[in-house]
Short mmCIF file of C-alpha atoms in Angstrom, two decimals:
data_model
loop_
_atom_site.label_atom_id
_atom_site.label_comp_id
_atom_site.label_asym_id
_atom_site.label_seq_id
_atom_site.Cartn_x
_atom_site.Cartn_y
_atom_site.Cartn_z
CA MET A 1 -22.94 35.27 -12.54
CA THR A 2 -25.33 36.47 -9.91
CA LEU A 3 -23.95 36.01 -6.44
CA PRO A 4 -26.37 34.73 -3.81
CA LEU A 5 -27.54 37.29 -1.34
CA ILE A 6 -26.17 36.89 2.16
CA PRO A 7 -28.66 37.77 4.89
CA LEU A 8 -27.89 40.95 6.78
CA LYS A 9 -27.45 39.06 10.05
CA ALA A 10 -24.90 36.72 8.47
CA ARG A 11 -23.04 39.62 6.84
CA THR A 12 -22.90 41.42 10.18
CA GLY A 13 -21.54 38.32 11.89
CA ILE A 14 -18.84 37.82 9.27
CA ALA A 15 -17.84 41.48 9.46
CA ALA A 16 -17.60 41.35 13.23
CA LEU A 17 -15.44 38.25 13.18
CA ALA A 18 -13.26 39.64 10.40
CA PHE A 19 -12.73 42.78 12.47
CA ALA A 20 -11.77 40.66 15.46
CA ALA A 21 -9.25 38.78 13.34
CA VAL A 22 -7.63 42.07 12.33
CA VAL A 23 -7.49 43.78 15.72
CA MET A 24 -6.59 40.69 17.81
CA PRO A 25 -2.93 39.84 17.13
CA LEU A 26 -2.00 36.24 16.63
CA PRO A 27 0.27 34.73 19.29
CA ALA A 28 3.95 35.08 18.60
CA ALA A 29 6.03 32.00 18.01
CA ALA A 30 7.76 30.66 21.09
CA ASP A 31 10.79 32.80 21.94
CA ALA A 32 13.98 31.52 23.49
CA PHE A 33 14.49 32.61 27.10
CA PHE A 34 17.88 33.13 28.72
CA PHE A 35 18.86 34.80 31.97
CA SER A 36 22.22 34.97 33.75
CA THR A 37 23.62 36.76 36.79
CA GLY A 38 27.12 36.48 35.32
CA ASP A 39 30.35 35.05 36.72
CA PRO A 40 31.36 34.51 40.37
CA ASP A 41 32.76 37.64 42.02
CA GLY A 42 34.44 35.94 45.00
CA LYS A 43 32.68 38.07 47.61
CA ILE A 44 30.74 35.38 49.48
CA ALA A 45 29.70 31.72 49.34
CA THR A 46 26.62 30.32 51.07
CA ALA A 47 26.00 26.72 52.07
CA ALA A 48 23.18 24.91 50.25
CA ARG A 49 22.21 21.27 50.75
CA PRO A 50 18.96 19.24 50.59
CA GLU A 51 16.99 17.74 53.43
CA ASN A 52 17.69 14.10 54.27
CA ALA A 53 21.25 14.59 53.05
CA SER A 54 23.82 11.94 53.93
CA ALA A 55 25.89 12.07 57.09
CA GLY A 56 23.00 13.55 59.08
CA LYS A 57 23.37 17.05 57.60
CA PHE A 58 20.40 19.39 58.10
CA GLU A 59 18.85 21.27 55.19
CA ILE A 60 20.16 24.69 54.10
CA GLU A 61 18.62 26.78 51.30
CA THR A 62 19.90 29.86 49.50
CA GLY A 63 17.81 31.62 46.85
CA ASP A 64 18.31 34.32 44.24
CA ASP A 65 15.63 35.82 42.03
CA PHE A 66 14.67 36.11 38.37
CA GLY A 67 11.76 37.66 36.47
CA LEU A 68 9.58 36.34 33.65
CA THR A 69 7.60 38.68 31.38
CA ALA A 70 5.70 35.78 29.76
CA GLN A 71 4.66 32.25 30.57
CA THR A 72 7.88 30.26 30.24
CA SER A 73 9.02 26.66 30.25
CA ILE A 74 12.39 26.46 32.04
CA VAL A 75 14.31 23.54 30.56
CA GLY A 76 17.85 24.07 31.84
CA ALA A 77 20.05 25.88 34.34
CA THR A 78 23.62 26.34 35.47
CA PHE A 79 24.94 27.33 38.88
CA THR A 80 28.46 27.55 40.28
CA GLY A 81 29.82 26.81 43.74
CA LEU A 82 32.54 25.25 45.85
CA LEU A 83 33.07 21.71 47.11
CA THR A 84 35.04 22.04 50.35
CA ARG A 85 37.46 20.08 52.53
CA GLY A 86 38.82 17.86 49.80
CA SER A 87 35.45 16.86 48.33
CA THR A 88 35.38 16.30 44.58
CA THR A 89 32.71 15.71 41.96
CA ALA A 90 32.90 12.02 42.90
CA ASN A 91 31.35 13.00 46.27
CA ILE A 92 28.22 14.55 44.76
CA GLY A 93 25.01 12.79 45.69
CA GLN A 94 21.67 14.19 44.62
CA VAL A 95 21.05 17.64 43.17
CA VAL A 96 17.80 19.47 43.91
CA VAL A 97 16.40 22.64 42.33
CA GLU A 98 13.44 24.44 43.88
CA ILE A 99 11.41 27.39 42.60
CA TYR A 100 9.87 29.78 45.12
CA GLN A 101 7.51 32.66 44.58
CA VAL A 102 8.11 36.02 46.28
CA PHE A 103 6.51 36.61 49.70
CA PRO A 104 3.58 36.96 50.49
CA ASN A 105 2.67 34.26 47.94
CA ASP A 106 2.60 30.71 49.37
CA SER A 107 3.12 32.19 52.85
CA ASN A 108 1.34 32.53 56.18
CA VAL A 109 1.22 36.30 56.47
CA GLY A 110 -0.72 35.99 59.74
CA ARG A 111 2.38 34.88 61.62
CA THR A 112 4.17 38.15 60.69
CA SER A 113 3.78 41.67 62.07
CA GLY A 114 1.98 42.72 58.88
CA ALA A 115 2.61 45.72 56.65
CA PRO A 116 4.92 47.37 56.02
CA VAL A 117 7.74 45.34 57.65
CA PHE A 118 6.29 41.81 57.91
CA SER A 119 8.77 40.86 60.64
CA THR A 120 8.55 37.74 62.81
CA ASN A 121 10.12 36.76 66.12
CA GLN A 122 13.00 35.30 64.07
CA VAL A 123 13.74 37.80 61.26
CA PRO A 124 13.65 41.60 60.78
CA THR A 125 11.54 41.44 57.60
CA ARG A 126 10.02 39.13 55.04
CA VAL A 127 9.58 41.84 52.39
CA ASN A 128 11.02 40.57 49.05
CA SER A 129 11.98 37.20 50.56
CA PRO A 130 11.18 33.82 49.06
CA SER A 131 7.82 32.44 50.17
CA ASP A 132 7.34 30.08 53.10
CA VAL A 133 7.12 26.97 50.91
CA ALA A 134 8.39 26.04 47.46
CA LEU A 135 6.15 26.39 44.42
CA ASP A 136 7.78 23.42 42.66
CA SER A 137 10.94 21.31 42.77
CA ARG A 138 13.01 18.84 40.73
CA ALA A 139 15.55 16.30 41.98
CA SER A 140 18.06 13.99 40.37
CA SER A 141 16.96 11.24 42.76
CA SER A 142 13.49 11.24 41.18
CA GLY A 143 14.76 11.52 37.60
CA SER A 144 13.08 14.91 37.07
CA LEU A 145 16.49 16.48 36.46
CA SER A 146 19.86 15.33 35.21
CA PHE A 147 23.15 17.16 35.64
CA GLN A 148 26.76 17.34 34.55
CA THR A 149 29.66 18.98 36.35
CA SER A 150 32.74 20.89 35.25
CA ALA A 151 35.60 21.21 37.75
CA LEU A 152 37.24 24.63 37.33
CA GLY A 153 40.09 24.49 39.87
CA ASN A 154 40.55 25.92 43.34
CA PHE A 155 38.70 29.13 44.23
CA THR A 156 38.46 31.27 47.37
CA ALA A 157 35.47 33.34 48.44
CA ASN A 158 36.29 36.21 50.79
CA ASN A 159 33.38 35.47 53.11
CA SER A 160 30.85 32.71 53.72
CA VAL A 161 27.69 31.61 55.49
CA GLN A 162 28.53 28.14 56.73
CA PRO A 163 26.40 25.42 58.35
CA GLY A 164 25.49 26.68 61.82
CA GLY A 165 26.05 30.29 60.72
CA ILE A 166 22.38 31.23 60.39
CA HIS A 167 20.83 32.63 63.58
CA PRO A 168 17.43 34.13 64.40
CA MET A 169 17.06 37.60 65.88
CA PRO A 170 18.65 39.25 67.77
CA ASN A 171 21.84 37.43 66.75
CA GLN A 172 21.32 37.37 62.99
CA THR A 173 24.14 39.78 62.10
CA THR A 174 27.33 37.74 62.45
CA GLY A 175 29.41 39.43 59.75
CA GLY A 176 29.69 36.03 58.07
CA ASN A 177 31.92 33.06 58.82
CA GLY A 178 35.06 34.15 57.00
CA SER A 179 36.75 33.03 53.80
CA VAL A 180 36.25 29.58 52.34
CA THR A 181 38.30 27.72 49.72
CA GLY A 182 37.30 24.74 47.66
CA LEU A 183 37.02 23.15 44.25
CA GLU A 184 35.02 25.45 41.98
CA VAL A 185 32.38 23.44 40.11
CA GLN A 186 29.82 24.50 37.56
CA PHE A 187 26.65 22.40 37.47
CA SER A 188 24.78 22.15 34.15
CA VAL A 189 21.24 20.96 34.81
CA ASN A 190 18.66 19.59 32.38
CA PHE A 191 15.09 19.54 33.64
CA THR A 192 13.67 16.34 32.20
CA THR A 193 10.40 17.65 33.63
CA PRO A 194 10.54 21.39 32.80
CA PHE A 195 9.32 24.09 35.16
CA ASP A 196 6.26 25.66 33.53
CA LEU A 197 5.93 29.11 35.10
CA LEU A 198 3.53 31.98 34.52
CA ALA A 199 4.88 35.48 34.05
CA GLY A 200 6.06 36.70 37.45
CA HIS A 201 8.89 37.04 39.97
CA TYR A 202 10.57 33.91 41.35
CA PHE A 203 13.54 32.62 43.35
CA PHE A 204 15.89 29.92 42.06
CA VAL A 205 17.11 27.64 44.89
CA PRO A 206 19.68 24.93 44.08
CA GLN A 207 20.93 22.35 46.60
CA VAL A 208 23.78 19.84 46.35
CA GLU A 209 24.31 16.76 48.49
CA VAL A 210 27.96 16.07 49.33
CA THR A 211 28.42 12.51 50.56
CA ASP A 212 31.79 13.18 52.19
CA PRO A 213 30.91 13.83 55.88
CA ALA A 214 33.50 16.62 56.08
CA GLY A 215 32.56 18.41 52.86
CA ASP A 216 29.83 20.81 51.83
CA PHE A 217 28.60 22.72 48.81
CA PHE A 218 28.73 26.54 48.86
CA TRP A 219 26.93 28.60 46.22
CA LEU A 220 29.12 31.45 44.94
CA SER A 221 27.93 35.05 44.74
CA ALA A 222 27.70 37.14 41.58
CA PRO A 223 27.83 40.93 41.11
CA ARG A 224 24.86 43.02 42.18
CA PRO A 225 23.89 44.97 40.16
CA ILE A 226 24.41 42.50 37.32
CA VAL A 227 27.26 43.26 34.92
CA PRO A 228 28.29 41.56 31.63
CA PRO A 229 28.36 38.68 30.81
CA GLY A 230 25.21 38.67 32.96
CA THR A 231 21.91 39.75 31.44
CA PRO A 232 19.87 42.75 32.60
CA PHE A 233 16.71 42.20 34.61
CA PRO A 234 13.58 42.68 32.48
CA ALA A 235 11.80 46.02 32.69
CA GLY A 236 9.33 46.18 35.54
CA PHE A 237 11.32 43.89 37.84
CA THR A 238 13.72 44.75 40.66
CA ASP A 239 16.83 42.59 41.12
CA LEU A 240 16.43 41.37 44.71
CA GLN A 241 19.35 40.25 46.87
CA SER A 242 20.00 36.63 47.83
CA TRP A 243 18.34 35.11 50.92
CA THR A 244 19.12 32.04 53.02
CA ARG A 245 17.68 29.82 55.75
CA ASP A 246 18.25 26.46 57.42
CA THR A 247 15.92 23.93 59.01
CA MET A 248 15.93 25.79 62.32
CA LEU A 249 14.90 29.13 60.75
CA ASP A 250 12.24 27.66 58.42
CA PRO A 251 9.74 29.06 57.32
CA ASP A 252 11.53 32.42 57.62
CA TRP A 253 14.47 33.70 55.57
CA LEU A 254 17.35 36.11 56.20
CA ARG A 255 19.03 38.41 53.68
CA VAL A 256 22.59 37.18 53.15
CA GLY A 257 23.96 40.70 52.89
CA SER A 258 21.67 43.05 54.78
CA ASP A 259 20.85 40.73 57.71
CA ILE A 260 23.76 38.30 58.14
CA VAL A 261 26.84 40.16 56.88
CA GLY A 262 25.60 43.65 57.78
CA PRO A 263 26.46 45.85 59.49
CA ASP A 264 23.50 47.96 58.35
CA PRO A 265 20.31 46.47 56.87
CA MET A 266 19.77 49.65 54.84
CA THR A 267 23.22 49.90 53.27
CA GLY A 268 24.16 46.27 52.74
CA PRO A 269 26.34 44.88 51.33
CA THR A 270 24.00 42.90 49.08
CA PHE A 271 24.69 39.92 46.84
CA ASN A 272 23.39 37.98 43.89
CA ALA A 273 24.25 34.31 43.32
CA THR A 274 25.81 32.74 40.23
CA PHE A 275 23.26 31.02 37.98
CA SER A 276 21.67 31.02 34.56
CA LEU A 277 18.37 29.76 33.17
CA THR A 278 17.31 28.65 29.68
CA GLY A 279 13.86 27.94 28.32
CA VAL A 280 11.16 28.96 25.87
CA SER A 281 8.20 31.28 26.20
CA VAL A 282 4.83 29.58 25.98
CA PRO A 283 2.46 31.88 24.05
CA GLY A 284 -1.19 31.21 24.81
CA PRO A 285 -3.91 30.89 22.12
CA ILE A 286 -6.18 33.82 21.35
CA VAL A 287 -9.64 32.88 22.50
CA GLY A 288 -12.61 34.65 20.91
CA ALA A 289 -15.74 35.31 22.92
CA GLY A 290 -17.84 32.17 22.80
CA LEU A 291 -15.25 30.48 20.57
CA PRO A 292 -12.90 28.68 22.94
CA GLY A 293 -9.64 27.37 21.61
CA LEU A 294 -9.98 28.80 18.09
CA ILE A 295 -7.43 31.07 16.45
CA PHE A 296 -8.82 33.07 13.54
CA ALA A 297 -6.95 34.24 10.47
CA GLY A 298 -8.02 35.00 6.90
CA GLY A 299 -9.79 32.12 5.20
CA GLY A 300 -9.90 30.13 8.42
CA LEU A 301 -12.33 32.70 9.80
CA LEU A 302 -14.70 32.42 6.83
CA SER A 303 -14.47 28.63 6.78
CA TRP A 304 -15.44 28.50 10.43
CA TRP A 305 -18.43 30.79 9.77
CA ARG A 306 -19.62 28.61 6.86
CA ARG A 307 -19.40 25.46 8.96
CA ARG A 308 -21.36 27.22 11.68
CA GLN A 309 -24.07 28.20 9.21
CA LYS A 310 -24.40 24.60 7.99
CA ILE A 311 -24.65 23.27 11.52
CA ALA A 312 -27.31 25.86 12.32
#
């Protein structure tokens, strides 16, 4: 059988596309993502509660960071803290989880002193802090997250940052507000609307409403640097310390260890906070030049070329 001759231009086009199919790797299947800072270490506990909480309580946020090496859909989380002054899981109102980028993203840099310190009239520095405003948030009150709780018994943290314990400069270094004891509770959160995040560096900020006027939620610290059963930070990322703020300090943040506990901002101590995240990576399609949305492989490449020739 005599094969039909293929014009040189067509042969060149097929060869070029075949070469592209070989040298451009196909996207990997979605990989499971898991990150954990490990178990509570009992060093400090920081208050965290949402705005418009019951009993007229003002908002307090505490954040700790995580890194993503690929676009990731975060579908679940855990975090562990204390319910104080006799509060139990029956006193939990809404749960909120916020995601912040790292300053200077989503921030008004013009209100700071600029590089390299980025101080304001309230805080010594904004370098490596969460941004001014949240990138995204989920709340049980809106149905975008659901949660379960596990009561683990009484637990004491050696130090704390309690409501009213966050102060702007020059009074930011208080040493903390002393030990705090409460019911240790682990929250297991399902994001019914997942967080879809690009590769990058972020802060995880959980908040818990306690309906008992006397009680509060305190997020427990975890070892820094991370130790087993925590997971190492991915290569290329630095494990930042935890930061906190309340309504009065907003939009600035203070470092829990370096600024509030002190005594020296250069030597710490520094803290992580106890949480974990689960999700899946979201590999993007390979897009050829002029061929949006198509992924080429083997016979699929030739079939596409033949269809193109017919259309032409």
